[in-house]
mmCIF file of C-alpha atoms and ligand atoms in Angstrom:
data_model
loop_
_atom_site.group_PDB
_atom_site.id
_atom_site.type_symbol
_atom_site.label_atom_id
_atom_site.label_comp_id
_atom_site.label_asym_id
_atom_site.label_seq_id
_atom_site.Cartn_x
_atom_site.Cartn_y
_atom_site.Cartn_z
ATOM 1 C CA UNK A 1242 9.495 -10.441 -29.945
ATOM 2 C CA UNK A 1243 11.513 -6.693 -29.077
ATOM 3 C CA UNK A 1244 15.245 -6.702 -30.218
ATOM 4 C CA UNK A 1245 16.383 -7.024 -26.586
ATOM 5 C CA UNK A 1246 14.355 -9.355 -25.381
ATOM 6 C CA UNK A 1247 15.232 -11.196 -28.543
ATOM 7 C CA UNK A 1248 19.109 -11.068 -27.997
ATOM 8 C CA UNK A 1249 18.607 -12.231 -24.179
ATOM 9 C CA UNK A 1250 16.785 -15.134 -25.072
ATOM 10 C CA UNK A 1251 19.595 -16.375 -27.848
ATOM 11 C CA UNK A 1252 22.133 -16.023 -25.523
ATOM 12 C CA UNK A 1253 20.376 -18.039 -23.341
ATOM 13 C CA UNK A 1254 19.892 -20.765 -25.778
ATOM 14 C CA UNK A 1255 23.352 -20.353 -26.516
ATOM 15 C CA UNK A 1256 24.538 -20.942 -22.867
ATOM 16 C CA UNK A 1257 22.461 -23.666 -21.710
ATOM 17 C CA UNK A 1258 23.069 -25.600 -25.173
ATOM 18 C CA UNK A 1259 27.188 -24.648 -24.126
ATOM 19 C CA UNK A 1260 26.487 -26.210 -20.551
ATOM 20 C CA UNK A 1261 24.463 -29.002 -21.935
ATOM 21 C CA UNK A 1262 26.929 -29.984 -24.623
ATOM 22 C CA UNK A 1263 29.988 -29.507 -22.067
ATOM 23 C CA UNK A 1264 28.387 -31.637 -19.376
ATOM 24 C CA UNK A 1265 28.136 -28.256 -17.112
ATOM 25 C CA UNK A 1266 25.680 -28.262 -14.691
ATOM 26 C CA UNK A 1267 23.556 -25.212 -16.014
ATOM 27 C CA UNK A 1268 23.396 -22.269 -13.578
ATOM 28 C CA UNK A 1269 20.292 -21.690 -12.250
ATOM 29 C CA UNK A 1270 18.710 -18.764 -13.779
ATOM 30 C CA UNK A 1271 17.902 -15.976 -11.722
ATOM 31 C CA UNK A 1272 14.003 -15.683 -11.314
ATOM 32 C CA UNK A 1273 12.290 -12.679 -12.921
ATOM 33 C CA UNK A 1274 11.338 -9.972 -10.079
ATOM 34 C CA UNK A 1275 8.130 -9.166 -8.808
ATOM 35 C CA UNK A 1276 8.928 -5.609 -10.602
ATOM 36 C CA UNK A 1277 9.865 -7.143 -13.581
ATOM 37 C CA UNK A 1278 7.115 -8.896 -13.777
ATOM 38 C CA UNK A 1279 4.657 -5.552 -12.987
ATOM 39 C CA UNK A 1280 6.039 -3.454 -15.322
ATOM 40 C CA UNK A 1281 5.963 -5.676 -18.392
ATOM 41 C CA UNK A 1282 1.884 -5.809 -17.566
ATOM 42 C CA UNK A 1283 1.848 -1.882 -17.306
ATOM 43 C CA UNK A 1284 1.610 -1.918 -13.225
ATOM 44 C CA UNK A 1285 3.978 -0.984 -10.617
ATOM 45 C CA UNK A 1286 5.130 -3.534 -7.451
ATOM 46 C CA UNK A 1287 6.119 -2.057 -4.346
ATOM 47 C CA UNK A 1288 6.033 -2.022 -0.834
ATOM 48 C CA UNK A 1289 6.114 -0.455 2.561
ATOM 49 C CA UNK A 1290 9.593 0.381 3.889
ATOM 50 C CA UNK A 1291 10.897 1.763 7.560
ATOM 51 C CA UNK A 1292 14.119 3.608 7.727
ATOM 52 C CA UNK A 1293 15.340 0.782 10.587
ATOM 53 C CA UNK A 1294 14.951 -1.930 7.358
ATOM 54 C CA UNK A 1295 17.742 -0.242 4.922
ATOM 55 C CA UNK A 1296 20.080 -1.080 7.639
ATOM 56 C CA UNK A 1297 19.767 -4.940 7.242
ATOM 57 C CA UNK A 1298 22.094 -6.104 4.818
ATOM 58 C CA UNK A 1299 20.142 -9.424 3.712
ATOM 59 C CA UNK A 1300 16.787 -7.117 3.119
ATOM 60 C CA UNK A 1301 18.123 -4.489 1.189
ATOM 61 C CA UNK A 1302 19.489 -6.621 -1.723
ATOM 62 C CA UNK A 1303 16.173 -7.778 -2.003
ATOM 63 C CA UNK A 1304 14.038 -4.387 -1.456
ATOM 64 C CA UNK A 1305 15.733 -3.094 -4.204
ATOM 65 C CA UNK A 1306 15.582 -6.111 -6.961
ATOM 66 C CA UNK A 1307 11.899 -6.622 -6.638
ATOM 67 C CA UNK A 1308 10.448 -3.455 -5.679
ATOM 68 C CA UNK A 1309 9.920 -0.643 -8.045
ATOM 69 C CA UNK A 1310 8.233 1.647 -5.365
ATOM 70 C CA UNK A 1311 8.453 2.384 -1.739
ATOM 71 C CA UNK A 1312 5.921 4.092 0.619
ATOM 72 C CA UNK A 1313 6.968 4.650 4.223
ATOM 73 C CA UNK A 1314 5.360 2.464 7.345
ATOM 74 C CA UNK A 1315 5.795 5.328 9.354
ATOM 75 C CA UNK A 1316 8.004 8.468 8.407
ATOM 76 C CA UNK A 1317 5.521 9.926 6.912
ATOM 77 C CA UNK A 1318 2.639 10.359 9.486
ATOM 78 C CA UNK A 1319 2.409 13.362 10.992
ATOM 79 C CA UNK A 1320 3.405 12.101 14.440
ATOM 80 C CA UNK A 1321 7.036 11.532 13.382
ATOM 81 C CA UNK A 1322 6.992 14.993 11.563
ATOM 82 C CA UNK A 1323 5.949 17.198 13.233
ATOM 83 C CA UNK A 1324 5.814 16.001 16.892
ATOM 84 C CA UNK A 1325 6.393 19.610 17.912
ATOM 85 C CA UNK A 1326 3.950 22.208 16.546
ATOM 86 C CA UNK A 1327 5.653 23.716 13.774
ATOM 87 C CA UNK A 1328 8.820 22.187 14.276
ATOM 88 C CA UNK A 1329 9.017 19.203 11.252
ATOM 89 C CA UNK A 1330 11.599 16.777 11.190
ATOM 90 C CA UNK A 1331 11.654 15.367 7.601
ATOM 91 C CA UNK A 1332 15.621 13.310 8.161
ATOM 92 C CA UNK A 1333 13.586 10.016 8.468
ATOM 93 C CA UNK A 1334 11.456 10.819 5.298
ATOM 94 C CA UNK A 1335 14.336 12.022 3.350
ATOM 95 C CA UNK A 1336 16.292 8.911 3.948
ATOM 96 C CA UNK A 1337 13.906 6.807 2.367
ATOM 97 C CA UNK A 1338 13.646 9.048 -0.934
ATOM 98 C CA UNK A 1339 17.806 9.561 -1.068
ATOM 99 C CA UNK A 1340 17.319 5.425 -0.808
ATOM 100 C CA UNK A 1341 14.482 5.461 -3.041
ATOM 101 C CA UNK A 1342 16.407 7.694 -6.022
ATOM 102 C CA UNK A 1343 19.488 5.632 -5.574
ATOM 103 C CA UNK A 1344 17.747 2.249 -6.015
ATOM 104 C CA UNK A 1345 16.049 3.316 -9.007
ATOM 105 C CA UNK A 1346 12.558 3.112 -7.073
ATOM 106 C CA UNK A 1347 9.808 5.794 -7.366
ATOM 107 C CA UNK A 1348 7.968 7.365 -4.039
ATOM 108 C CA UNK A 1349 4.059 7.547 -2.717
ATOM 109 C CA UNK A 1350 3.425 9.393 -0.122
ATOM 110 C CA UNK A 1351 0.906 7.927 3.126
ATOM 111 C CA UNK A 1352 -0.720 9.882 4.659
ATOM 112 C CA UNK A 1353 -1.158 13.576 4.556
ATOM 113 C CA UNK A 1354 -4.675 13.829 6.721
ATOM 114 C CA UNK A 1355 -5.426 10.695 9.009
ATOM 115 C CA UNK A 1356 -7.774 10.433 11.970
ATOM 116 C CA UNK A 1357 -4.518 8.928 13.550
ATOM 117 C CA UNK A 1358 -1.089 8.771 14.403
ATOM 118 C CA UNK A 1359 -1.122 12.785 14.749
ATOM 119 C CA UNK A 1360 1.209 14.395 17.612
ATOM 120 C CA UNK A 1361 -0.396 14.601 20.922
ATOM 121 C CA UNK A 1362 -0.460 18.645 20.628
ATOM 122 C CA UNK A 1363 -2.850 18.666 17.302
ATOM 123 C CA UNK A 1364 -6.176 17.939 18.181
ATOM 124 C CA UNK A 1365 -6.271 20.507 21.326
ATOM 125 C CA UNK A 1366 -5.039 23.178 18.514
ATOM 126 C CA UNK A 1367 -7.617 22.282 16.713
ATOM 127 C CA UNK A 1368 -10.494 22.417 18.890
ATOM 128 C CA UNK A 1369 -9.092 25.414 20.479
ATOM 129 C CA UNK A 1370 -9.248 26.901 17.176
ATOM 130 C CA UNK A 1371 -10.722 25.906 14.250
ATOM 131 C CA UNK A 1372 -7.705 26.893 11.746
ATOM 132 C CA UNK A 1373 -7.908 25.843 8.176
ATOM 133 C CA UNK A 1374 -4.021 26.112 7.957
ATOM 134 C CA UNK A 1375 -3.619 23.095 10.475
ATOM 135 C CA UNK A 1376 -4.739 21.283 7.715
ATOM 136 C CA UNK A 1377 -3.341 23.085 4.608
ATOM 137 C CA UNK A 1378 -0.304 23.975 5.956
ATOM 138 C CA UNK A 1379 0.568 20.386 6.642
ATOM 139 C CA UNK A 1380 -0.098 19.177 3.073
ATOM 140 C CA UNK A 1381 2.042 22.480 1.792
ATOM 141 C CA UNK A 1382 5.078 21.744 3.733
ATOM 142 C CA UNK A 1383 4.809 18.122 3.323
ATOM 143 C CA UNK A 1384 4.464 18.215 -0.526
ATOM 144 C CA UNK A 1385 5.858 21.369 -1.156
ATOM 145 C CA UNK A 1386 9.708 19.499 0.039
ATOM 146 C CA UNK A 1387 8.793 16.542 -2.004
ATOM 147 C CA UNK A 1388 7.182 18.689 -4.861
ATOM 148 C CA UNK A 1389 7.584 16.699 -8.256
ATOM 149 C CA UNK A 1390 9.349 13.519 -6.263
ATOM 150 C CA UNK A 1391 5.882 11.788 -5.259
ATOM 151 C CA UNK A 1392 4.310 9.719 -8.097
ATOM 152 C CA UNK A 1393 1.059 9.609 -5.995
ATOM 153 C CA UNK A 1394 0.393 10.447 -2.444
ATOM 154 C CA UNK A 1395 -2.672 9.426 -0.246
ATOM 155 C CA UNK A 1396 -4.620 12.865 0.856
ATOM 156 C CA UNK A 1397 -6.710 11.551 2.795
ATOM 157 C CA UNK A 1398 -6.740 8.390 4.876
ATOM 158 C CA UNK A 1399 -9.257 5.912 6.006
ATOM 159 C CA UNK A 1400 -12.189 8.777 6.355
ATOM 160 C CA UNK A 1401 -15.252 6.244 6.289
ATOM 161 C CA UNK A 1402 -16.419 4.719 9.391
ATOM 162 C CA UNK A 1403 -15.615 1.234 10.097
ATOM 163 C CA UNK A 1404 -19.330 0.119 9.715
ATOM 164 C CA UNK A 1405 -19.919 2.075 6.547
ATOM 165 C CA UNK A 1406 -22.471 4.575 8.118
ATOM 166 C CA UNK A 1407 -20.939 7.474 7.129
ATOM 167 C CA UNK A 1408 -17.902 9.767 7.795
ATOM 168 C CA UNK A 1409 -15.789 8.355 10.330
ATOM 169 C CA UNK A 1410 -15.690 11.197 13.935
ATOM 170 C CA UNK A 1411 -12.188 12.479 13.634
ATOM 171 C CA UNK A 1412 -10.654 15.753 14.552
ATOM 172 C CA UNK A 1413 -10.666 17.112 10.988
ATOM 173 C CA UNK A 1414 -14.513 15.832 10.874
ATOM 174 C CA UNK A 1415 -15.176 17.766 14.243
ATOM 175 C CA UNK A 1416 -13.027 20.897 13.573
ATOM 176 C CA UNK A 1417 -14.262 21.609 9.437
ATOM 177 C CA UNK A 1418 -16.658 19.384 8.737
ATOM 178 C CA UNK A 1419 -17.137 17.025 5.936
ATOM 179 C CA UNK A 1420 -15.778 20.257 4.021
ATOM 180 C CA UNK A 1421 -12.355 19.014 5.204
ATOM 181 C CA UNK A 1422 -11.669 16.620 2.248
ATOM 182 C CA UNK A 1423 -12.265 19.203 -0.352
ATOM 183 C CA UNK A 1424 -10.002 21.536 1.716
ATOM 184 C CA UNK A 1425 -6.850 18.773 1.635
ATOM 185 C CA UNK A 1426 -7.350 17.924 -2.110
ATOM 186 C CA UNK A 1427 -7.271 21.642 -3.026
ATOM 187 C CA UNK A 1428 -3.981 22.336 -1.122
ATOM 188 C CA UNK A 1429 -2.130 19.123 -2.157
ATOM 189 C CA UNK A 1430 -3.252 20.030 -6.339
ATOM 190 C CA UNK A 1431 -1.991 23.213 -5.300
ATOM 191 C CA UNK A 1432 0.963 22.191 -3.761
ATOM 192 C CA UNK A 1433 2.313 19.702 -6.618
ATOM 193 C CA UNK A 1434 0.392 19.611 -9.540
ATOM 194 C CA UNK A 1435 1.677 16.400 -10.886
ATOM 195 C CA UNK A 1436 1.286 14.030 -8.012
ATOM 196 C CA UNK A 1437 -1.639 11.932 -8.603
ATOM 197 C CA UNK A 1438 -4.317 12.471 -5.341
ATOM 198 C CA UNK A 1439 -5.733 9.360 -3.701
ATOM 199 C CA UNK A 1440 -8.127 8.770 -1.515
ATOM 200 C CA UNK A 1441 -7.268 5.822 0.457
ATOM 201 C CA UNK A 1442 -9.057 3.239 2.704
ATOM 202 C CA UNK A 1443 -9.738 -0.430 3.497
ATOM 203 C CA UNK A 1444 -13.238 -2.432 4.029
ATOM 204 C CA UNK A 1445 -14.328 -2.713 0.008
ATOM 205 C CA UNK A 1446 -12.994 -6.238 -0.411
ATOM 206 C CA UNK A 1447 -15.076 -7.858 1.197
ATOM 207 C CA UNK A 1448 -18.182 -9.521 1.191
ATOM 208 C CA UNK A 1449 -20.162 -8.947 4.568
ATOM 209 C CA UNK A 1450 -23.206 -6.344 4.981
ATOM 210 C CA UNK A 1451 -20.552 -3.413 6.602
ATOM 211 C CA UNK A 1452 -18.408 -4.196 3.538
ATOM 212 C CA UNK A 1453 -21.701 -3.618 1.280
ATOM 213 C CA UNK A 1454 -21.891 -0.325 2.833
ATOM 214 C CA UNK A 1455 -18.709 0.713 2.919
ATOM 215 C CA UNK A 1456 -18.538 0.297 -1.121
ATOM 216 C CA UNK A 1457 -21.660 2.472 -1.038
ATOM 217 C CA UNK A 1458 -20.274 5.181 0.839
ATOM 218 C CA UNK A 1459 -16.848 4.954 -0.402
ATOM 219 C CA UNK A 1460 -18.571 5.545 -4.175
ATOM 220 C CA UNK A 1461 -20.862 8.144 -2.688
ATOM 221 C CA UNK A 1462 -17.870 10.050 -1.187
ATOM 222 C CA UNK A 1463 -16.004 9.524 -4.450
ATOM 223 C CA UNK A 1464 -18.979 10.777 -6.459
ATOM 224 C CA UNK A 1465 -19.687 13.970 -4.189
ATOM 225 C CA UNK A 1466 -15.843 14.930 -4.924
ATOM 226 C CA UNK A 1467 -15.994 14.588 -8.746
ATOM 227 C CA UNK A 1468 -18.880 16.395 -8.880
ATOM 228 C CA UNK A 1469 -17.408 19.461 -6.913
ATOM 229 C CA UNK A 1470 -14.988 19.074 -9.394
ATOM 230 C CA UNK A 1471 -12.173 17.799 -6.177
ATOM 231 C CA UNK A 1472 -9.147 16.762 -7.466
ATOM 232 C CA UNK A 1473 -9.050 13.281 -7.095
ATOM 233 C CA UNK A 1474 -7.115 10.716 -9.410
ATOM 234 C CA UNK A 1475 -7.238 7.720 -7.907
ATOM 235 C CA UNK A 1476 -8.766 4.799 -5.241
ATOM 236 C CA UNK A 1477 -6.306 3.915 -3.142
ATOM 237 C CA UNK A 1478 -7.434 0.105 -2.429
ATOM 238 C CA UNK A 1479 -5.392 -0.956 1.115
ATOM 239 C CA UNK A 1480 -6.242 -4.709 0.438
ATOM 240 C CA UNK A 1481 -6.018 -5.911 4.153
ATOM 241 C CA UNK A 1482 -7.112 -9.696 3.227
ATOM 242 C CA UNK A 1483 -7.715 -12.496 5.590
ATOM 243 C CA UNK A 1484 -7.513 -15.743 4.865
ATOM 244 C CA UNK A 1485 -9.523 -17.826 6.723
ATOM 245 C CA UNK A 1486 -12.687 -15.686 7.248
ATOM 246 C CA UNK A 1487 -14.574 -12.310 5.697
ATOM 247 C CA UNK A 1488 -12.755 -13.606 2.085
ATOM 248 C CA UNK A 1489 -12.877 -11.149 -0.713
ATOM 249 C CA UNK A 1490 -16.313 -11.311 -2.687
ATOM 250 C CA UNK A 1491 -14.943 -11.877 -5.898
ATOM 251 C CA UNK A 1492 -18.337 -10.462 -7.564
ATOM 252 C CA UNK A 1493 -18.950 -7.429 -5.856
ATOM 253 C CA UNK A 1494 -15.075 -6.551 -5.590
ATOM 254 C CA UNK A 1495 -15.250 -6.702 -9.354
ATOM 255 C CA UNK A 1496 -18.929 -4.335 -9.711
ATOM 256 C CA UNK A 1497 -17.181 -2.254 -7.571
ATOM 257 C CA UNK A 1498 -14.003 -1.648 -9.453
ATOM 258 C CA UNK A 1499 -15.879 -1.629 -12.630
ATOM 259 C CA UNK A 1500 -17.954 1.478 -11.048
ATOM 260 C CA UNK A 1501 -14.114 3.296 -9.815
ATOM 261 C CA UNK A 1502 -13.364 3.241 -13.358
ATOM 262 C CA UNK A 1503 -16.405 4.501 -14.589
ATOM 263 C CA UNK A 1504 -15.729 7.734 -13.170
ATOM 264 C CA UNK A 1505 -13.060 7.493 -14.576
ATOM 265 C CA UNK A 1506 -10.741 7.310 -11.982
ATOM 266 C CA UNK A 1507 -7.239 5.026 -11.326
ATOM 267 C CA UNK A 1508 -7.306 2.390 -8.789
ATOM 268 C CA UNK A 1509 -4.056 1.613 -6.703
ATOM 269 C CA UNK A 1510 -3.816 -1.663 -4.189
ATOM 270 C CA UNK A 1511 -1.972 0.482 -1.439
ATOM 271 C CA UNK A 1512 -1.112 -1.928 1.495
ATOM 272 C CA UNK A 1513 -1.701 -6.251 1.063
ATOM 273 C CA UNK A 1514 -1.401 -8.464 2.975
ATOM 274 C CA UNK A 1515 -3.272 -10.965 4.148
ATOM 275 C CA UNK A 1516 -4.159 -11.845 7.918
ATOM 276 C CA UNK A 1517 -3.542 -15.703 9.083
ATOM 277 C CA UNK A 1518 -4.458 -15.039 12.685
ATOM 278 C CA UNK A 1519 -7.512 -17.149 12.674
ATOM 279 C CA UNK A 1520 -5.601 -20.114 10.721
ATOM 280 C CA UNK A 1521 -4.064 -23.401 12.418
ATOM 281 C CA UNK A 1522 -0.590 -23.465 13.471
ATOM 282 C CA UNK A 1523 0.330 -25.533 10.351
ATOM 283 C CA UNK A 1524 2.698 -22.969 8.919
ATOM 284 C CA UNK A 1525 2.386 -24.318 5.122
ATOM 285 C CA UNK A 1526 -1.610 -24.407 5.554
ATOM 286 C CA UNK A 1527 -1.498 -20.529 6.480
ATOM 287 C CA UNK A 1528 0.588 -19.713 3.886
ATOM 288 C CA UNK A 1529 -1.043 -21.817 0.976
ATOM 289 C CA UNK A 1530 -4.285 -20.141 2.477
ATOM 290 C CA UNK A 1531 -2.556 -16.473 2.120
ATOM 291 C CA UNK A 1532 -0.970 -17.418 -1.484
ATOM 292 C CA UNK A 1533 -4.864 -18.278 -2.584
ATOM 293 C CA UNK A 1534 -6.713 -15.404 -0.545
ATOM 294 C CA UNK A 1535 -3.867 -13.221 -2.588
ATOM 295 C CA UNK A 1536 -4.692 -15.081 -6.074
ATOM 296 C CA UNK A 1537 -8.533 -14.280 -5.788
ATOM 297 C CA UNK A 1538 -8.713 -10.640 -4.676
ATOM 298 C CA UNK A 1539 -5.444 -9.797 -7.735
ATOM 299 C CA UNK A 1540 -7.166 -12.008 -9.959
ATOM 300 C CA UNK A 1541 -9.755 -9.529 -9.880
ATOM 301 C CA UNK A 1542 -7.906 -6.358 -9.216
ATOM 302 C CA UNK A 1543 -5.903 -6.901 -11.929
ATOM 303 C CA UNK A 1544 -8.665 -7.529 -14.376
ATOM 304 C CA UNK A 1545 -9.472 -4.151 -14.092
ATOM 305 C CA UNK A 1546 -7.827 -2.028 -16.765
ATOM 306 C CA UNK A 1547 -7.731 0.930 -14.082
ATOM 307 C CA UNK A 1548 -5.642 -1.026 -11.451
ATOM 308 C CA UNK A 1549 -1.641 0.752 -11.806
ATOM 309 C CA UNK A 1550 -0.354 -0.493 -8.980
ATOM 310 C CA UNK A 1551 0.094 -3.101 -6.357
ATOM 311 C CA UNK A 1552 2.246 -2.154 -3.193
ATOM 312 C CA UNK A 1553 2.598 -4.895 0.094
ATOM 313 C CA UNK A 1554 2.650 -4.163 3.202
ATOM 314 C CA UNK A 1555 5.996 -4.394 3.788
ATOM 315 C CA UNK A 1556 8.082 -7.453 2.152
ATOM 316 C CA UNK A 1557 8.938 -9.522 4.859
ATOM 317 C CA UNK A 1558 7.347 -11.374 7.840
ATOM 318 C CA UNK A 1559 10.229 -10.419 9.880
ATOM 319 C CA UNK A 1560 8.608 -6.444 9.700
ATOM 320 C CA UNK A 1561 5.174 -7.045 10.765
ATOM 321 C CA UNK A 1562 3.922 -5.767 13.903
ATOM 322 C CA UNK A 1563 4.517 -8.992 16.744
ATOM 323 C CA UNK A 1564 1.463 -10.987 18.020
ATOM 324 C CA UNK A 1565 -0.109 -10.435 21.206
ATOM 325 C CA UNK A 1566 2.528 -11.313 23.538
ATOM 326 C CA UNK A 1567 0.418 -13.677 25.108
ATOM 327 C CA UNK A 1568 -0.040 -15.828 22.128
ATOM 328 C CA UNK A 1569 3.704 -15.611 20.933
ATOM 329 C CA UNK A 1570 4.376 -16.874 24.356
ATOM 330 C CA UNK A 1571 1.602 -20.156 24.924
ATOM 331 C CA UNK A 1572 2.083 -21.135 20.962
ATOM 332 C CA UNK A 1573 5.273 -19.329 19.801
ATOM 333 C CA UNK A 1574 2.882 -18.051 16.690
ATOM 334 C CA UNK A 1575 3.886 -15.573 14.409
ATOM 335 C CA UNK A 1576 1.979 -13.826 12.000
ATOM 336 C CA UNK A 1577 2.515 -14.841 7.922
ATOM 337 C CA UNK A 1578 1.393 -11.970 6.030
ATOM 338 C CA UNK A 1579 4.045 -11.313 3.165
ATOM 339 C CA UNK A 1580 5.353 -12.772 0.064
ATOM 340 C CA UNK A 1581 8.722 -13.549 1.892
ATOM 341 C CA UNK A 1582 9.675 -15.000 5.431
ATOM 342 C CA UNK A 1583 11.554 -14.015 8.520
ATOM 343 C CA UNK A 1584 14.220 -15.453 6.467
ATOM 344 C CA UNK A 1585 13.516 -13.457 3.164
ATOM 345 C CA UNK A 1586 12.477 -17.165 1.426
ATOM 346 C CA UNK A 1587 10.296 -16.490 -1.168
ATOM 347 C CA UNK A 1588 6.710 -17.979 0.526
ATOM 348 C CA UNK A 1589 3.527 -18.983 -1.678
ATOM 349 C CA UNK A 1590 2.261 -15.870 -1.741
ATOM 350 C CA UNK A 1591 5.353 -14.289 -3.475
ATOM 351 C CA UNK A 1592 4.436 -17.344 -6.467
ATOM 352 C CA UNK A 1593 0.819 -16.069 -6.068
ATOM 353 C CA UNK A 1594 1.425 -12.130 -6.797
ATOM 354 C CA UNK A 1595 4.206 -13.649 -9.411
ATOM 355 C CA UNK A 1596 0.997 -15.263 -11.012
ATOM 356 C CA UNK A 1597 -1.542 -12.591 -10.952
ATOM 357 C CA UNK A 1598 0.563 -10.195 -12.811
ATOM 358 C CA UNK A 1599 1.533 -12.876 -15.457
ATOM 359 C CA UNK A 1600 -1.972 -13.223 -15.894
ATOM 360 C CA UNK A 1601 -2.697 -10.004 -16.564
ATOM 361 C CA UNK A 1602 -4.103 -9.020 -19.908
ATOM 362 C CA UNK A 1603 -2.111 -5.484 -20.734
ATOM 363 C CA UNK A 1604 -4.437 -2.833 -20.899
HETATM 364 O O1 9MR B 3049 2.170 -0.833 9.551
HETATM 365 C C1 9MR B 3049 1.554 0.062 10.460
HETATM 366 C C2 9MR B 3049 1.919 0.327 12.074
HETATM 367 O O2 9MR B 3049 3.225 -0.192 12.348
HETATM 368 C C3 9MR B 3049 1.542 1.604 12.685
HETATM 369 O O3 9MR B 3049 1.706 1.679 14.320
HETATM 370 C C4 9MR B 3049 -0.030 1.606 12.686
HETATM 371 C C5 9MR B 3049 0.146 3.375 13.239
HETATM 372 O O4 9MR B 3049 0.710 4.369 12.315
HETATM 373 O O5 9MR B 3049 0.200 2.094 11.129
HETATM 374 C C6 9MR B 3049 0.478 0.955 10.411
HETATM 375 O O6 9MR B 3049 -0.186 1.315 9.059
HETATM 376 C C7 9MR B 3049 -1.054 1.630 8.704
HETATM 377 C C8 9MR B 3049 -1.538 2.426 7.464
HETATM 378 O O7 9MR B 3049 -0.655 3.424 7.664
HETATM 379 C C9 9MR B 3049 -2.795 2.595 7.325
HETATM 380 N N1 9MR B 3049 -3.399 1.672 7.040
HETATM 381 C C10 9MR B 3049 -3.670 0.884 8.173
HETATM 382 C C11 9MR B 3049 -1.837 0.064 8.113
HETATM 383 C C12 9MR B 3049 -1.811 -1.265 9.081
HETATM 384 O O8 9MR B 3049 -2.339 -1.134 9.923
#
């Protein structure tokens, strides 16, 4: 036992012996945080957050205690950073960086290059002139500003087609062909030599035929990057799971992650949440299913020594995008996809994550 741990343990024993002897009620020991449980197993636990959440006084202390790494839910999307061409507004993203620094948290960046959430001017500009600086200039602007301050960054997000058949149509693909990925990663490495460069996508977790294709296409994409000596450090597995249908295929996931590790890449779980929209109205039943699917996924993902981080896509059900309006009005149905409920109470998903962390073999 480390000295510090030993001292803490003996202090705890003395305290409980005293309170017992004096007939005082034992003061509840605060539970260990997900942050600490992860750290004890060589992992980083984090969550997506947005600036508006930092104004919620019952939320911020929980975020600070539980989370070791933040990722911006919106604030790094180009639509918000560069609403008018060449006129960057970093105010919101700066605020998240400052909050993280003041809260002993690291930051991860998401995303630099994506087909979605771009400003309206971007696609016509790319079509008019295939100007590569529209790609590289943005990467330079963002990574240059936060150089040395991000642990990892999603250089390219969701480049694979949803059916897993090759690359997804996007303004980047139309303007520059498949080489846009290489260009983006090289530009990112040039702008920040230290940040871990991530290819981030969904579609590799479940068992359907489109997921089989997705996994094959992902490995092919990574192999191409590595063969061309493109600087890619990690695969980001978003981890958008479903509690009631198309569940994780543990065997296929394990084999896939072994393949990723064999290529020398790290694995990050970047956007974990569990869709419960196909479940019953009964909240307890949904919470159980969400927790169960979380555990099935994490048990496999964390068994791979290349897995370094788990981030949930927000921390509280309060911050989930609202369900379809008709559904809310007809049934009052609200999603419950995250470790905390809307009142900041821990849910079974929190316990599932904690147990998965505790069960991880230290690599
Ligand atoms: O949670 C985000 C949502 O509020 C935004 O409207 C949307 C578009 O920018 O992006 C969502 O986050 C997505 C992430 O950026 C990429 N992977 C899928 C995420 C959830 O849909």
